[in-house]
CSV table of C-alpha atoms in Angstrom, one decimal:
chain,number,residue,atom,x,y,z
A,25,MET,CA,5.0,15.2,5.0
A,26,PHE,CA,1.8,14.8,7.4
A,27,ARG,CA,-1.0,15.7,5.2
A,28,SER,CA,0.0,13.1,3.0
A,29,LEU,CA,0.7,10.4,6.0
A,30,PHE,CA,-3.4,12.0,7.5
A,31,ALA,CA,-4.8,10.8,4.2
A,32,LEU,CA,-3.1,7.2,4.1
A,33,LEU,CA,-4.6,7.0,7.7
A,34,ARG,CA,-8.1,8.9,7.1
A,35,ARG,CA,-8.1,6.1,3.4
A,36,ASP,CA,-7.6,3.0,5.7
A,37,LEU,CA,-10.0,4.4,8.3
A,38,THR,CA,-12.7,4.7,5.9
A,39,LEU,CA,-12.4,1.6,4.2
A,40,ALA,CA,-12.6,-0.1,7.2
A,41,LEU,CA,-15.9,1.6,7.8
A,42,ARG,CA,-17.2,0.8,4.7
A,43,ARG,CA,-16.4,-3.3,5.5
A,44,PRO,CA,-17.3,-3.2,9.1
A,45,GLN,CA,-17.1,-7.4,8.8
A,46,ASP,CA,-13.5,-7.2,8.8
A,47,ALA,CA,-13.2,-5.3,12.1
A,48,LEU,CA,-16.2,-7.2,13.8
A,49,THR,CA,-14.7,-10.8,12.8
A,50,VAL,CA,-11.6,-10.2,15.0
A,51,VAL,CA,-13.1,-9.0,17.8
A,52,GLY,CA,-15.8,-12.0,17.2
A,53,PHE,CA,-13.0,-14.4,17.5
A,54,PHE,CA,-11.2,-13.0,20.0
A,55,VAL,CA,-14.5,-13.1,22.3
A,56,VAL,CA,-15.3,-17.1,20.9
A,57,VAL,CA,-12.0,-18.4,21.7
A,58,VAL,CA,-12.0,-16.8,25.2
A,59,ALA,CA,-15.5,-17.9,26.1
A,60,LEU,CA,-14.8,-21.6,25.0
A,61,PHE,CA,-12.0,-22.2,27.6
A,62,PRO,CA,-14.4,-22.3,30.4
A,63,LEU,CA,-16.5,-24.4,28.8
A,64,GLY,CA,-13.3,-27.2,28.2
A,65,ILE,CA,-11.5,-27.2,31.9
A,66,GLY,CA,-14.3,-26.1,33.8
A,67,PRO,CA,-16.5,-23.6,36.0
A,68,ASP,CA,-14.1,-23.9,39.0
A,69,PRO,CA,-13.5,-19.9,39.6
A,70,GLU,CA,-9.9,-19.9,41.1
A,71,PHE,CA,-8.5,-22.0,38.2
A,72,LEU,CA,-10.3,-20.1,35.7
A,73,ARG,CA,-8.6,-16.9,37.6
A,74,SER,CA,-5.3,-18.2,37.3
A,75,LEU,CA,-5.1,-18.7,33.8
A,76,ALA,CA,-6.6,-16.0,32.6
A,77,PRO,CA,-4.0,-13.7,31.9
A,78,GLY,CA,-2.5,-16.2,29.7
A,79,VAL,CA,-5.7,-17.2,27.9
A,80,LEU,CA,-6.9,-13.7,27.5
A,81,TRP,CA,-3.2,-13.2,25.7
A,82,VAL,CA,-3.0,-15.8,24.3
A,83,ALA,CA,-6.5,-15.4,22.4
A,84,ALA,CA,-5.7,-11.7,21.0
A,85,LEU,CA,-2.2,-13.0,19.8
A,86,LEU,CA,-4.3,-15.1,17.3
A,87,ALA,CA,-6.9,-13.0,16.7
A,88,VAL,CA,-4.2,-9.7,15.8
A,89,MET,CA,-3.0,-12.4,13.6
A,90,LEU,CA,-5.8,-13.5,11.9
A,91,SER,CA,-6.0,-9.8,11.1
A,92,LEU,CA,-1.9,-9.3,9.6
A,93,GLU,CA,-2.6,-10.8,6.0
A,94,ARG,CA,-4.9,-8.4,5.1
A,95,LEU,CA,-2.6,-5.8,6.1
A,96,PHE,CA,-0.9,-5.1,2.9
A,97,SER,CA,-2.8,-8.1,1.0
A,98,ASP,CA,-6.2,-5.9,-0.8
A,99,ASP,CA,-3.8,-2.9,-1.3
A,100,TYR,CA,-1.5,-5.3,-3.2
A,101,ARG,CA,-3.6,-6.7,-5.2
A,102,ASP,CA,-5.4,-3.8,-6.6
A,103,GLY,CA,-2.3,-1.9,-7.4
A,104,THR,CA,-2.4,0.5,-4.5
A,105,LEU,CA,0.5,-0.8,-2.9
A,106,GLU,CA,2.6,0.1,-6.1
A,107,GLN,CA,1.4,3.5,-6.4
A,108,MET,CA,2.8,3.7,-2.8
A,109,LEU,CA,6.3,3.4,-3.5
A,110,LEU,CA,6.1,5.8,-6.0
A,111,VAL,CA,4.5,8.9,-3.5
A,112,PRO,CA,7.1,11.0,-2.4
A,113,GLU,CA,7.4,9.7,1.3
A,114,PRO,CA,9.8,7.7,2.6
A,115,LEU,CA,7.9,4.0,2.7
A,116,GLY,CA,9.3,3.2,6.1
A,117,LEU,CA,6.6,5.9,7.1
A,118,LEU,CA,3.7,5.2,5.0
A,119,VAL,CA,3.8,1.8,6.3
A,120,LEU,CA,4.3,2.5,9.8
A,121,THR,CA,0.8,4.6,9.1
A,122,LYS,CA,-0.4,1.6,7.7
A,123,THR,CA,0.3,-0.3,10.6
A,124,PHE,CA,-1.3,2.4,12.9
A,125,ALA,CA,-4.4,2.7,11.4
A,126,HIS,CA,-4.1,-1.9,12.0
A,127,TRP,CA,-4.2,-1.6,15.0
A,128,LEU,CA,-6.5,1.3,15.3
A,129,ILE,CA,-8.5,-1.6,13.9
A,130,THR,CA,-8.1,-4.6,15.2
A,131,GLY,CA,-5.8,-4.0,18.5
A,132,LEU,CA,-7.6,-1.0,20.0
A,133,PRO,CA,-10.9,-3.1,20.0
A,134,LEU,CA,-9.3,-5.7,21.4
A,135,VAL,CA,-8.1,-3.5,24.4
A,136,LEU,CA,-11.4,-1.9,25.2
A,137,ILE,CA,-13.7,-5.5,24.9
A,138,SER,CA,-11.1,-7.2,26.8
A,139,PRO,CA,-12.7,-6.0,30.6
A,140,LEU,CA,-15.5,-7.9,29.7
A,141,LEU,CA,-14.4,-11.3,28.9
A,142,ALA,CA,-11.5,-10.4,31.8
A,143,VAL,CA,-15.0,-10.3,34.6
A,144,GLN,CA,-15.6,-13.9,32.6
A,145,LEU,CA,-12.6,-14.9,34.0
A,146,ASN,CA,-13.3,-14.1,37.1
A,147,LEU,CA,-10.4,-11.6,37.4
A,148,ARG,CA,-10.5,-8.3,39.5
A,149,ALA,CA,-11.1,-4.6,39.1
A,150,ASP,CA,-7.2,-3.8,39.6
A,151,GLU,CA,-6.2,-7.1,37.4
A,152,ILE,CA,-8.0,-5.8,34.6
A,153,VAL,CA,-6.5,-2.5,34.8
A,154,MET,CA,-3.5,-4.2,34.9
A,155,LEU,CA,-4.4,-6.7,32.0
A,156,MET,CA,-5.6,-3.2,29.6
A,157,LEU,CA,-2.8,-1.4,30.6
A,158,ALA,CA,-0.9,-4.3,28.9
A,159,LEU,CA,-2.4,-5.0,25.9
A,160,LEU,CA,-2.9,-0.9,25.6
A,161,LEU,CA,1.1,-1.4,25.1
A,162,GLY,CA,1.1,-5.0,23.8
A,163,THR,CA,-0.9,-5.0,20.9
A,164,PRO,CA,1.0,-2.2,19.1
A,165,ILE,CA,3.8,-4.6,19.1
A,166,LEU,CA,2.0,-7.1,18.0
A,167,SER,CA,0.8,-5.4,15.1
A,168,LEU,CA,4.4,-3.9,14.3
A,169,ILE,CA,6.0,-7.2,14.8
A,170,GLY,CA,3.3,-8.6,12.3
A,171,SER,CA,3.9,-6.4,9.5
A,172,ILE,CA,6.9,-7.7,8.8
A,173,GLY,CA,5.7,-11.4,8.4
A,174,ALA,CA,2.1,-9.7,6.4
A,175,ALA,CA,5.1,-8.0,3.9
A,176,LEU,CA,7.2,-10.7,3.9
A,177,THR,CA,4.2,-12.9,2.7
A,178,LEU,CA,2.4,-10.8,0.3
A,179,GLY,CA,1.6,-12.3,-2.9
A,180,LEU,CA,2.3,-16.3,-1.5
A,181,ARG,CA,0.1,-18.8,-1.6
A,182,GLY,CA,-1.0,-20.1,2.0
A,183,GLY,CA,0.4,-16.9,2.9
A,184,GLY,CA,-1.8,-16.8,6.3
A,185,VAL,CA,-0.5,-19.4,7.6
A,186,LEU,CA,3.3,-18.9,6.5
A,187,ILE,CA,3.0,-15.6,8.5
A,188,ALA,CA,2.3,-17.8,11.3
A,189,LEU,CA,4.8,-19.7,11.4
A,190,LEU,CA,7.0,-16.4,11.1
A,191,ILE,CA,5.8,-14.1,13.6
A,192,LEU,CA,4.2,-16.4,16.0
A,193,PRO,CA,7.8,-17.5,17.6
A,194,LEU,CA,8.2,-13.3,17.6
A,195,TYR,CA,5.2,-12.8,19.5
A,196,ALA,CA,6.8,-15.4,22.8
A,197,PRO,CA,8.6,-11.9,24.3
A,198,PRO,CA,5.3,-9.7,24.2
A,199,LEU,CA,3.2,-12.6,25.3
A,200,ILE,CA,5.5,-13.3,28.3
A,201,LEU,CA,5.5,-9.9,29.7
A,202,GLY,CA,2.1,-9.0,29.3
A,203,ALA,CA,0.6,-11.9,30.8
A,204,GLY,CA,3.6,-12.1,33.5
A,205,ALA,CA,2.1,-7.9,34.2
A,206,VAL,CA,-1.4,-9.6,35.2
A,207,ASP,CA,0.0,-12.3,37.2
A,208,ALA,CA,2.3,-10.1,39.1
A,209,VAL,CA,-0.3,-7.5,40.0
A,210,MET,CA,-2.2,-11.3,40.8
A,211,HIS,CA,0.2,-11.9,43.7
A,212,GLY,CA,0.2,-8.9,44.8
A,213,ALA,CA,4.2,-8.0,43.2
A,214,SER,CA,4.6,-4.7,41.4
A,215,ALA,CA,4.4,-5.2,38.1
A,216,GLN,CA,6.7,-2.3,37.0
A,217,ALA,CA,9.6,-4.4,35.7
A,218,HIS,CA,6.7,-5.7,33.2
A,219,LEU,CA,5.6,-3.2,31.8
A,220,SER,CA,9.1,-1.2,31.4
A,221,LEU,CA,10.0,-3.5,29.1
A,222,LEU,CA,6.9,-3.7,27.3
A,223,GLY,CA,7.0,0.3,26.6
A,224,ALA,CA,11.0,-0.4,25.8
A,225,MET,CA,10.1,-3.1,23.3
A,226,MET,CA,7.4,-1.2,21.7
A,227,VAL,CA,9.6,2.2,21.6
A,228,PHE,CA,11.8,-0.4,19.8
A,229,ALA,CA,9.5,-1.9,17.7
A,230,LEU,CA,7.9,1.3,16.6
A,231,PHE,CA,11.7,2.3,15.2
A,232,ALA,CA,13.3,-0.4,13.8
A,233,THR,CA,10.0,-2.4,11.9
A,234,PRO,CA,8.6,0.1,9.9
A,235,TRP,CA,12.1,-0.3,7.7
A,236,ALA,CA,12.1,-4.1,7.4
A,237,THR,CA,8.5,-4.2,6.4
A,238,ALA,CA,9.3,-1.5,3.6
A,239,ALA,CA,12.7,-3.2,2.8
A,240,ALA,CA,10.4,-6.6,2.6
A,241,VAL,CA,7.5,-4.8,0.9
A,242,ARG,CA,9.9,-3.5,-2.0
A,243,ILE,CA,11.5,-6.6,-2.5
A,244,MET,CA,7.7,-8.0,-2.9
A,245,LEU,CA,6.9,-5.9,-5.4
A,246,ASP,CA,10.5,-5.6,-7.4
B,4,MET,CA,1.2,25.8,-17.9
B,5,THR,CA,4.7,23.9,-19.0
B,6,PHE,CA,7.0,22.0,-16.7
B,7,GLU,CA,9.5,24.8,-17.0
B,8,SER,CA,8.0,26.4,-14.0
B,9,SER,CA,8.4,23.8,-11.4
B,10,GLY,CA,12.6,23.2,-11.8
B,11,LEU,CA,11.8,19.8,-13.4
B,12,ALA,CA,12.2,21.2,-16.6
B,13,ASP,CA,14.8,20.2,-19.3
B,14,ARG,CA,15.8,16.9,-17.3
B,15,LYS,CA,16.6,14.1,-19.7
B,16,LEU,CA,15.4,10.6,-19.3
B,17,ARG,CA,17.8,8.3,-19.8
B,18,ALA,CA,18.7,4.3,-20.0
B,19,VAL,CA,22.4,3.0,-20.2
B,20,ASP,CA,22.8,0.2,-20.9
B,21,LEU,CA,20.0,-1.4,-19.2
B,22,ALA,CA,19.5,-5.2,-19.0
B,23,ALA,CA,16.4,-7.3,-17.5
B,24,GLU,CA,15.6,-11.1,-16.7
B,25,ARG,CA,12.7,-12.8,-15.5
B,26,GLY,CA,13.4,-16.0,-14.1
B,27,GLU,CA,16.7,-16.8,-15.5
B,28,ARG,CA,15.9,-15.7,-18.9
B,29,ARG,CA,17.6,-12.4,-20.7
B,30,LEU,CA,14.6,-10.2,-21.9
B,31,PHE,CA,16.6,-7.7,-23.2
B,32,GLU,CA,20.3,-6.1,-23.0
B,33,HIS,CA,22.8,-3.4,-23.8
B,34,LEU,CA,19.0,-1.0,-24.2
B,35,HIS,CA,20.3,2.6,-24.5
B,36,PHE,CA,18.1,5.7,-25.6
B,37,SER,CA,17.5,8.9,-24.6
B,38,LEU,CA,13.9,11.0,-24.1
B,39,SER,CA,13.7,14.7,-24.0
B,40,PRO,CA,11.4,17.4,-22.5
B,41,GLY,CA,8.2,17.0,-25.4
B,42,GLN,CA,9.1,13.7,-26.7
B,43,LEU,CA,7.2,10.6,-26.8
B,44,LEU,CA,8.2,7.1,-26.7
B,45,GLN,CA,6.4,4.3,-27.7
B,46,VAL,CA,8.1,0.9,-26.8
B,47,SER,CA,6.3,-2.1,-28.9
B,48,GLY,CA,7.3,-6.2,-29.3
B,49,ARG,CA,6.1,-9.6,-28.4
B,50,ASN,CA,4.0,-10.6,-25.7
B,51,GLY,CA,6.6,-11.3,-23.1
B,52,SER,CA,9.6,-9.2,-25.1
B,53,GLY,CA,10.0,-7.5,-21.5
B,54,LYS,CA,7.4,-4.2,-22.3
B,55,THR,CA,6.1,-4.1,-18.6
B,56,SER,CA,9.5,-5.0,-16.7
B,57,LEU,CA,11.3,-2.1,-18.7
B,58,LEU,CA,8.5,0.5,-18.0
B,59,ARG,CA,8.9,-0.7,-14.4
B,60,ILE,CA,12.6,-0.2,-14.2
B,61,LEU,CA,12.2,3.3,-15.7
B,62,SER,CA,9.9,3.8,-12.9
B,63,GLY,CA,12.3,2.8,-10.6
B,64,LEU,CA,9.9,0.3,-9.5
B,65,SER,CA,11.8,-2.9,-10.3
B,66,ARG,CA,15.5,-3.0,-10.5
B,67,ALA,CA,17.5,-3.6,-13.8
B,68,SER,CA,19.9,-6.4,-13.8
B,69,GLU,CA,22.2,-4.1,-15.1
B,70,GLY,CA,22.7,-0.6,-16.0
B,71,ASP,CA,21.1,2.0,-14.7
B,72,VAL,CA,18.1,4.9,-15.7
B,73,PHE,CA,18.8,8.7,-15.0
B,74,TRP,CA,16.7,11.9,-14.7
B,75,GLY,CA,18.6,14.5,-15.7
B,76,GLU,CA,21.6,13.5,-13.2
B,77,GLU,CA,20.4,11.8,-10.7
B,78,ARG,CA,19.5,7.8,-10.8
B,79,ILE,CA,15.9,7.5,-11.0
B,80,GLN,CA,16.0,5.3,-7.6
B,81,SER,CA,17.6,8.2,-5.5
B,82,ILE,CA,15.6,11.2,-6.8
B,83,ASP,CA,14.9,13.5,-4.5
B,84,GLY,CA,11.7,13.6,-2.8
B,85,GLY,CA,11.1,10.1,-4.5
B,86,THR,CA,10.9,9.0,-7.4
B,87,GLY,CA,7.1,9.7,-7.6
B,88,SER,CA,8.0,13.9,-7.4
B,89,CYS,CA,9.2,13.2,-11.5
B,90,LEU,CA,6.5,10.3,-12.8
B,91,GLY,CA,3.1,9.1,-12.8
B,92,TYR,CA,3.0,5.7,-13.5
B,93,LEU,CA,-0.3,3.2,-14.9
B,94,GLY,CA,0.3,-0.1,-14.9
B,95,HIS,CA,-1.7,-3.6,-15.5
B,96,HIS,CA,-3.8,-2.3,-12.5
B,97,ASN,CA,-6.2,0.3,-11.7
B,98,ALA,CA,-5.3,1.3,-8.4
B,99,LEU,CA,-8.6,1.7,-7.0
B,100,LYS,CA,-10.2,0.9,-4.0
B,101,GLU,CA,-13.2,-0.4,-4.6
B,102,ASP,CA,-15.4,0.0,-1.6
B,103,LEU,CA,-14.0,4.4,-2.1
B,104,THR,CA,-16.0,6.8,-5.2
B,105,ALA,CA,-14.4,7.2,-8.3
B,106,GLU,CA,-14.1,11.1,-7.0
B,107,GLU,CA,-12.5,9.6,-3.2
B,108,ASN,CA,-10.2,7.7,-4.9
B,109,ILE,CA,-8.7,10.6,-7.2
B,110,LEU,CA,-8.6,12.7,-4.0
B,111,ILE,CA,-7.0,10.7,-2.1
B,112,ALA,CA,-4.2,9.4,-4.5
B,113,VAL,CA,-3.6,13.4,-5.1
B,114,ARG,CA,-3.1,14.0,-1.2
B,115,LEU,CA,-1.1,11.5,-0.7
B,116,GLY,CA,1.4,12.4,-3.5
B,117,GLY,CA,1.5,15.6,-1.5
B,118,GLY,CA,-0.8,17.6,-3.8
B,119,SER,CA,-3.7,19.7,-2.3
B,120,PRO,CA,-7.1,18.3,-3.6
B,121,ASP,CA,-9.2,20.3,-6.4
B,122,ARG,CA,-12.2,18.7,-6.3
B,123,ASP,CA,-13.3,20.7,-9.5
B,124,ALA,CA,-10.8,19.6,-11.0
B,125,ALA,CA,-11.5,16.1,-10.3
B,126,LEU,CA,-15.2,16.3,-11.6
B,127,SER,CA,-14.3,17.9,-14.5
B,128,MET,CA,-11.4,15.6,-15.5
B,129,LEU,CA,-13.7,12.8,-15.0
B,130,GLU,CA,-16.6,14.2,-17.3
B,131,ARG,CA,-14.2,14.7,-19.7
B,132,LEU,CA,-13.4,11.1,-19.7
B,133,GLY,CA,-16.9,10.6,-19.9
B,134,LEU,CA,-17.8,9.8,-16.3
B,135,ALA,CA,-20.2,12.5,-15.2
B,136,GLY,CA,-22.9,10.9,-12.9
B,137,TYR,CA,-20.9,7.7,-12.1
B,138,GLU,CA,-18.4,10.1,-9.4
B,139,ASP,CA,-20.6,9.1,-6.5
B,140,LEU,CA,-20.3,5.4,-7.4
B,141,PRO,CA,-17.5,2.5,-5.1
B,142,THR,CA,-15.9,1.8,-8.1
B,143,ARG,CA,-16.5,-1.8,-7.3
B,144,PHE,CA,-20.0,-0.9,-9.4
B,145,LEU,CA,-18.0,0.3,-12.5
B,146,SER,CA,-17.4,-1.6,-16.1
B,147,GLN,CA,-13.5,-2.5,-16.4
B,148,GLY,CA,-13.3,0.2,-19.2
B,149,GLN,CA,-14.8,3.2,-16.4
B,150,LYS,CA,-12.6,1.7,-14.0
B,151,ARG,CA,-9.4,2.2,-16.5
B,152,ARG,CA,-10.7,5.7,-17.0
B,153,VAL,CA,-11.1,6.6,-13.3
B,154,ALA,CA,-7.2,5.2,-13.4
B,155,LEU,CA,-6.3,8.0,-16.3
B,156,ALA,CA,-8.4,10.9,-14.9
B,157,ARG,CA,-6.0,10.4,-11.4
B,158,LEU,CA,-2.7,10.2,-13.5
B,159,LEU,CA,-3.9,12.9,-15.9
B,160,LEU,CA,-4.9,15.0,-12.4
B,161,GLN,CA,-1.2,14.1,-10.9
B,162,ARG,CA,0.5,16.4,-14.0
B,163,ARG,CA,4.1,14.7,-13.2
B,164,PRO,CA,6.5,15.6,-16.4
B,165,LEU,CA,7.3,12.0,-16.8
B,166,MET,CA,3.6,9.5,-17.5
B,167,ILE,CA,4.3,5.8,-17.8
B,168,LEU,CA,1.4,4.1,-19.6
B,169,ASP,CA,1.0,0.4,-19.4
B,170,GLU,CA,-1.4,-0.5,-22.0
B,171,PRO,CA,-3.5,2.5,-21.5
B,172,TYR,CA,-6.3,2.0,-24.0
B,173,ALA,CA,-6.9,-1.5,-22.8
B,174,ALA,CA,-10.9,-1.7,-22.7
B,175,LEU,CA,-11.4,1.5,-23.3
B,176,ASP,CA,-14.0,2.8,-26.2
B,177,VAL,CA,-13.2,4.8,-29.5
B,178,GLN,CA,-14.2,8.3,-27.8
B,179,VAL,CA,-12.1,8.0,-24.5
B,180,ILE,CA,-9.2,7.0,-26.8
B,181,ASP,CA,-9.5,10.4,-28.8
B,182,VAL,CA,-9.8,12.6,-25.1
B,183,LEU,CA,-6.6,10.6,-24.0
B,184,ARG,CA,-4.7,11.2,-27.4
B,185,SER,CA,-5.8,14.7,-27.2
B,186,SER,CA,-4.7,14.8,-23.5
B,187,ILE,CA,-1.1,12.9,-24.7
B,188,GLU,CA,-0.7,15.6,-27.2
B,189,GLY,CA,-1.4,18.5,-25.1
B,190,HIS,CA,1.3,16.5,-22.2
B,191,LEU,CA,3.9,16.5,-24.8
B,192,ALA,CA,3.3,20.5,-26.2
B,193,GLN,CA,3.7,21.5,-22.5
B,194,ARG,CA,6.9,19.6,-22.3
B,195,GLY,CA,6.1,16.7,-20.8
B,196,MET,CA,7.7,13.3,-21.2
B,197,ILE,CA,5.7,10.1,-22.4
B,198,VAL,CA,6.7,6.3,-22.1
B,199,ILE,CA,4.1,3.9,-23.6
B,200,THR,CA,3.1,0.5,-24.5
B,201,THR,CA,0.1,-0.4,-26.8
B,202,HIS,CA,-0.8,-3.0,-29.1
B,203,GLN,CA,-3.1,-0.3,-30.9
B,204,ALA,CA,-2.4,2.3,-33.8
B,205,VAL,CA,-2.4,5.6,-32.5
B,206,ASP,CA,-1.7,8.2,-34.9
B,207,ILE,CA,0.1,11.1,-31.7
B,208,ASP,CA,0.9,14.4,-33.2
B,209,GLY,CA,4.1,15.4,-31.4
B,210,ASP,CA,8.0,14.3,-31.7
B,211,CYS,CA,7.5,10.4,-31.1
B,212,HIS,CA,9.8,8.0,-31.1
B,213,SER,CA,9.3,3.9,-30.9
B,214,LEU,CA,11.2,0.9,-29.4
B,215,HIS,CA,11.4,-2.6,-30.1
B,216,LEU,CA,12.2,-5.5,-28.2
B,217,GLY,CA,12.7,-8.9,-29.0
């Protein structure tokens, strides 16, 4: 079983390497959006610092959403998604594997580049560590929840905008908790509650969303 | 080798009282047939008569609005090990990743299907279908007919007892049609089953049945 899941993971990563611009545009979008904020609201370091958690999280969230449309649509168009329904593995696990690959390609680079942008917004070292930790727990949630929206909008015109409408409201909890964790450290409080809840949410999403996504894929391909 | 050794032998494919609809319109209803190992069913009918819908229902990709498809005694959607363990399906899409080479496309599909990839078998199948020298090219550089051949090579290498082919001859040249015909005859001789739709009349030696829709 793991052999075929591993084959799928390797396939998706190979495809991403052959077409690196897809992943790079997401990171580029994240960087540009965050870089625009100081230009818009002025260079006051303290003010920027107090806005930083929210700005970084909202930018990360939009960047992930930008990439969601491609999660299934390429496979849908060329027919490989249809063939995946015929693979003798549970569709939920295949979908989970694809979502994991999506996170490795988009979510993880965002986590890795976030310290650079955090410095730009005047965050301190311990706050940056917390930001990375929160993003590390939070971006998988974004990919997992997003996969439902990506599957539900397969083959629809204007799918990208529809994903945003469907998914953005569901991104509110990880946004509140993730930005809240960095805020807590900033004000000298403990962020443990935030992180615990984020972790719990990730575990729940890990178990619940693949089945919902698989059901949506089946319906859209019927 | 026949499919008897795989424990999937002597299972019949049965359609019981099938009906399908596409957007309020009834395509067909009260459709019964059964297909035994070594038999081929050619589905014919005009454009829009429901050939592709029937094939997708048979492969478990779509649900029939009425009736059921059985593989032996089991419903096709609830077979142990998944529908894909007993059938291979080639639809209108070739299901190739354009950025991967022909060889990679085939080997990945075999691995995904739970098989162990055999590079030599893949290369010799590609050669048989006239793609020698093209196995290292990303498939986006191949012509429509060549892509179809890669998809056929993948299907033939999956070696499932039941092959479901939707217009397999589309975009193929005469030589490849001959190769495909002999592959189909070989599959039937090994007690495999085939369901096929085509607009071209191709004579196939074997136990052939036909079904006309509409």
